[in-house]
Amino acid sequence: MDPRKPGTTRTATILPFPDRPREVDQQKILQLSPEYEGLCLLYSHHALSHDKLYAIKILCWARLADGSVVALVPWLKGIARCIDLDNPESGCAEGYYCPRSERRFSDAPEHHQRALEVRATYPNNSPIVQEIPDLTGSHAALIHEDNSRFQLEPVVSWQLNDKGEMTAMLADTSETKEWPILPGSDCLYPATEENGFRYFFQYHIANQIKSGGVMATRALSKLITP
């Protein structure tokens, strides 16, 4: 085609390409299905071992904006989708695992996929889309201002808001008159409101810290260091 000469009139309309969805938008969490059967996420962690796989209990399954269904686990300072764990040096997802049957698998269980499809049909006019209980024994580690004292607070529940963000909810026991403390209780508050919040610990790590086990020294050294 000949180059257009200066001064000639355009005969075609230039249409912009449609905006492509950002990857972060495609991975937004839309709905949750709590994991009640103790299924685990397997992951490798080369900083700990090149020969072993580790297991962490799955908190729930989530449908993302791109339609995929993935497992969610408490990880360091927040919630991680299994697709976020992609570095063998710090944690790389290696599939799912059922401790009872010792079966490994790679896709979300069908009943969770169906539950999430049904959940997607629920109307919602609240900024809090869902609140689910923490059935994995997650604990939030809190450091006091002088770095000399810490405490481990069990996570009661997790809230999913309409932005696709997950928030761990802790209990202020001085503000409750009802026991046991359940998701949605008025005494719950976000862990992120604590200035001394550091990490989320898995159930077995939290209990080793409480009992002064071998893992406690390693965990505490990371905990006290800002």
Short mmCIF file of C-alpha atoms in Angstrom, two decimals:
data_model
loop_
_atom_site.label_atom_id
_atom_site.label_comp_id
_atom_site.label_asym_id
_atom_site.label_seq_id
_atom_site.Cartn_x
_atom_site.Cartn_y
_atom_site.Cartn_z
CA MET A 1 0.00 0.00 0.00
CA ASP A 2 1.33 3.46 -0.88
CA PRO A 3 2.14 5.84 1.95
CA ARG A 4 -0.56 8.42 2.57
CA LYS A 5 0.42 11.84 1.21
CA PRO A 6 0.38 14.87 3.53
CA GLY A 7 -2.87 16.75 3.46
CA THR A 8 -5.05 13.86 2.28
CA THR A 9 -8.30 13.09 4.05
CA ARG A 10 -8.61 10.00 6.20
CA THR A 11 -11.17 7.53 4.90
CA ALA A 12 -11.02 5.01 7.78
CA THR A 13 -11.93 5.28 11.45
CA ILE A 14 -9.28 4.00 13.85
CA LEU A 15 -10.85 1.90 16.61
CA PRO A 16 -8.91 1.27 19.83
CA PHE A 17 -8.39 -2.29 21.04
CA PRO A 18 -10.68 -3.19 23.93
CA ASP A 19 -9.05 -3.07 27.32
CA ARG A 20 -7.68 -6.42 28.34
CA PRO A 21 -8.59 -7.56 31.85
CA ARG A 22 -5.67 -7.16 34.18
CA GLU A 23 -4.31 -10.38 35.61
CA VAL A 24 -5.01 -9.13 39.12
CA ASP A 25 -8.69 -8.63 38.19
CA GLN A 26 -8.91 -12.12 36.71
CA GLN A 27 -7.60 -13.60 39.98
CA LYS A 28 -9.99 -11.68 42.23
CA ILE A 29 -11.70 -13.92 44.81
CA LEU A 30 -15.47 -13.98 44.27
CA GLN A 31 -16.91 -16.79 46.43
CA LEU A 32 -15.77 -19.22 49.11
CA SER A 33 -16.55 -22.81 50.00
CA PRO A 34 -15.17 -23.84 53.43
CA GLU A 35 -13.06 -27.02 53.63
CA TYR A 36 -14.55 -29.34 56.25
CA GLU A 37 -12.76 -32.63 55.50
CA GLY A 38 -9.17 -31.75 56.37
CA LEU A 39 -7.79 -31.73 52.82
CA CYS A 40 -4.30 -30.28 52.46
CA LEU A 41 -2.19 -28.30 50.04
CA LEU A 42 1.18 -29.89 49.30
CA TYR A 43 4.11 -27.57 48.79
CA SER A 44 7.87 -27.71 48.35
CA HIS A 45 10.17 -25.39 50.28
CA HIS A 46 13.81 -25.69 49.26
CA ALA A 47 14.96 -23.47 52.11
CA LEU A 48 13.85 -26.33 54.37
CA SER A 49 14.49 -29.38 52.19
CA HIS A 50 15.01 -30.34 48.55
CA ASP A 51 13.67 -33.85 49.15
CA LYS A 52 10.43 -33.36 51.06
CA LEU A 53 6.95 -32.09 50.43
CA TYR A 54 5.07 -30.30 53.20
CA ALA A 55 1.34 -30.18 53.86
CA ILE A 56 -0.81 -27.35 55.13
CA LYS A 57 -4.52 -27.64 55.83
CA ILE A 58 -6.73 -25.88 53.31
CA LEU A 59 -8.90 -23.13 54.77
CA CYS A 60 -11.37 -23.02 51.89
CA TRP A 61 -11.83 -23.19 48.13
CA ALA A 62 -12.38 -20.05 46.11
CA ARG A 63 -13.83 -19.20 42.74
CA LEU A 64 -11.78 -16.53 40.99
CA ALA A 65 -12.96 -14.00 38.43
CA ASP A 66 -11.48 -16.07 35.60
CA GLY A 67 -13.71 -19.01 36.59
CA SER A 68 -10.99 -21.17 38.11
CA VAL A 69 -11.37 -22.81 41.52
CA VAL A 70 -8.32 -22.90 43.80
CA ALA A 71 -7.43 -23.59 47.42
CA LEU A 72 -6.74 -20.80 49.91
CA VAL A 73 -4.38 -21.11 52.88
CA PRO A 74 -3.22 -18.66 55.56
CA TRP A 75 0.37 -17.80 54.60
CA LEU A 76 2.74 -15.42 56.40
CA LYS A 77 0.84 -12.10 56.67
CA GLY A 78 -2.29 -12.94 54.71
CA ILE A 79 -4.18 -15.41 52.58
CA ALA A 80 -2.50 -17.12 49.63
CA ARG A 81 -4.14 -18.73 46.63
CA CYS A 82 -2.31 -21.91 45.64
CA ILE A 83 -1.36 -20.20 42.36
CA ASP A 84 0.48 -17.53 44.38
CA LEU A 85 2.90 -20.14 45.74
CA ASP A 86 5.23 -20.57 42.78
CA ASN A 87 8.74 -20.19 44.19
CA PRO A 88 10.44 -23.39 45.48
CA GLU A 89 12.76 -21.31 47.67
CA SER A 90 9.90 -19.76 49.63
CA GLY A 91 7.00 -22.14 48.90
CA CYS A 92 5.73 -23.75 45.71
CA ALA A 93 2.33 -25.48 45.45
CA GLU A 94 2.60 -29.11 44.35
CA GLY A 95 -1.04 -30.25 44.32
CA TYR A 96 -3.61 -31.36 46.86
CA TYR A 97 -3.65 -34.24 49.34
CA CYS A 98 -6.20 -36.21 51.34
CA PRO A 99 -4.58 -37.46 54.58
CA ARG A 100 -7.21 -40.14 55.16
CA SER A 101 -6.92 -41.85 51.80
CA GLU A 102 -3.34 -40.65 51.07
CA ARG A 103 -4.60 -39.64 47.64
CA ARG A 104 -2.99 -36.82 45.68
CA PHE A 105 -5.00 -34.79 43.17
CA SER A 106 -4.70 -31.56 41.20
CA ASP A 107 -8.25 -30.25 40.70
CA ALA A 108 -10.68 -28.84 43.25
CA PRO A 109 -13.20 -31.46 44.45
CA GLU A 110 -16.36 -31.48 42.36
CA HIS A 111 -18.69 -30.84 45.31
CA HIS A 112 -16.81 -27.63 46.11
CA GLN A 113 -17.03 -26.54 42.49
CA ARG A 114 -20.79 -27.10 42.54
CA ALA A 115 -21.14 -25.28 45.86
CA LEU A 116 -19.32 -22.27 44.45
CA GLU A 117 -21.53 -22.26 41.36
CA VAL A 118 -24.61 -22.15 43.56
CA ARG A 119 -23.07 -19.51 45.81
CA ALA A 120 -22.51 -17.29 42.77
CA THR A 121 -26.29 -17.05 42.33
CA TYR A 122 -26.85 -15.58 45.80
CA PRO A 123 -27.77 -11.87 45.80
CA ASN A 124 -25.44 -9.67 47.84
CA ASN A 125 -25.83 -6.01 48.75
CA SER A 126 -23.27 -5.95 51.53
CA PRO A 127 -19.57 -5.00 51.40
CA ILE A 128 -18.95 -8.31 53.24
CA VAL A 129 -19.60 -11.06 50.72
CA GLN A 130 -19.00 -14.00 53.07
CA GLU A 131 -17.65 -14.83 56.51
CA ILE A 132 -16.42 -18.38 57.14
CA PRO A 133 -15.04 -20.05 60.27
CA ASP A 134 -11.35 -20.92 60.54
CA LEU A 135 -11.33 -24.70 60.98
CA THR A 136 -7.58 -25.08 60.52
CA GLY A 137 -6.45 -23.67 63.87
CA SER A 138 -4.73 -20.58 62.45
CA HIS A 139 -3.20 -18.18 64.96
CA ALA A 140 -2.20 -14.55 64.59
CA ALA A 141 1.13 -13.68 66.21
CA LEU A 142 1.15 -10.28 67.92
CA ILE A 143 4.20 -8.44 69.26
CA HIS A 144 3.87 -5.74 71.88
CA GLU A 145 5.54 -2.37 71.40
CA ASP A 146 8.67 -3.11 73.42
CA ASN A 147 9.26 -6.36 71.45
CA SER A 148 9.65 -8.17 74.76
CA ARG A 149 6.31 -9.96 74.87
CA PHE A 150 4.20 -11.70 72.30
CA GLN A 151 0.88 -13.47 72.18
CA LEU A 152 -0.83 -15.92 69.88
CA GLU A 153 -4.49 -15.27 69.17
CA PRO A 154 -6.65 -17.90 67.46
CA VAL A 155 -8.37 -16.74 64.29
CA VAL A 156 -12.12 -17.15 64.69
CA SER A 157 -13.19 -16.41 61.13
CA TRP A 158 -12.26 -14.89 57.77
CA GLN A 159 -14.25 -12.23 55.97
CA LEU A 160 -14.34 -11.82 52.19
CA ASN A 161 -15.24 -8.32 51.04
CA ASP A 162 -16.55 -7.14 47.69
CA LYS A 163 -13.01 -6.16 46.61
CA GLY A 164 -11.92 -9.79 46.82
CA GLU A 165 -9.86 -9.25 49.99
CA MET A 166 -9.70 -11.68 52.91
CA THR A 167 -9.49 -10.45 56.51
CA ALA A 168 -8.75 -12.56 59.59
CA MET A 169 -11.04 -11.82 62.53
CA LEU A 170 -9.85 -12.07 66.13
CA ALA A 171 -11.93 -11.98 69.30
CA ASP A 172 -11.81 -9.30 71.97
CA THR A 173 -12.95 -11.49 74.84
CA SER A 174 -13.53 -8.47 77.07
CA GLU A 175 -16.32 -7.40 74.74
CA THR A 176 -18.31 -10.62 74.57
CA LYS A 177 -21.00 -12.06 76.78
CA GLU A 178 -21.79 -15.05 74.57
CA TRP A 179 -19.82 -18.28 74.31
CA PRO A 180 -18.60 -19.90 72.18
CA ILE A 181 -17.55 -17.01 69.99
CA LEU A 182 -18.91 -17.56 66.50
CA PRO A 183 -18.29 -15.91 63.10
CA GLY A 184 -20.21 -12.67 62.91
CA SER A 185 -19.95 -11.96 66.64
CA ASP A 186 -19.86 -8.30 67.64
CA CYS A 187 -16.63 -8.87 69.56
CA LEU A 188 -14.62 -9.74 66.45
CA TYR A 189 -12.15 -7.30 64.92
CA PRO A 190 -9.63 -7.48 62.03
CA ALA A 191 -6.16 -8.78 62.88
CA THR A 192 -4.72 -6.01 60.72
CA GLU A 193 -5.96 -3.44 63.26
CA GLU A 194 -3.31 -4.70 65.68
CA ASN A 195 -0.14 -2.61 65.29
CA GLY A 196 1.91 -5.53 66.56
CA PHE A 197 0.57 -8.09 64.09
CA ARG A 198 3.38 -10.09 62.45
CA TYR A 199 2.35 -13.43 60.92
CA PHE A 200 -0.21 -16.19 60.77
CA PHE A 201 1.00 -19.50 62.17
CA GLN A 202 -0.35 -22.94 61.39
CA TYR A 203 -1.97 -24.90 64.20
CA HIS A 204 0.96 -27.22 64.91
CA ILE A 205 3.51 -24.38 64.83
CA ALA A 206 1.40 -22.28 67.19
CA ASN A 207 1.17 -25.16 69.64
CA GLN A 208 4.93 -25.76 69.50
CA ILE A 209 5.47 -22.10 70.34
CA LYS A 210 3.05 -22.36 73.24
CA SER A 211 4.80 -25.45 74.58
CA GLY A 212 8.33 -24.13 73.96
CA GLY A 213 9.22 -26.75 71.34
CA VAL A 214 12.24 -26.79 69.04
CA MET A 215 10.42 -24.93 66.29
CA ALA A 216 9.52 -22.17 68.75
CA THR A 217 13.01 -20.66 68.76
CA ARG A 218 13.08 -20.34 64.98
CA ALA A 219 9.54 -18.97 64.85
CA LEU A 220 10.17 -16.42 67.59
CA SER A 221 13.38 -15.12 66.00
CA LYS A 222 11.42 -14.31 62.86
CA LEU A 223 8.52 -12.99 64.88
CA ILE A 224 10.47 -10.45 66.92
CA THR A 225 12.45 -9.15 63.96
CA PRO A 226 10.37 -6.42 62.22
#
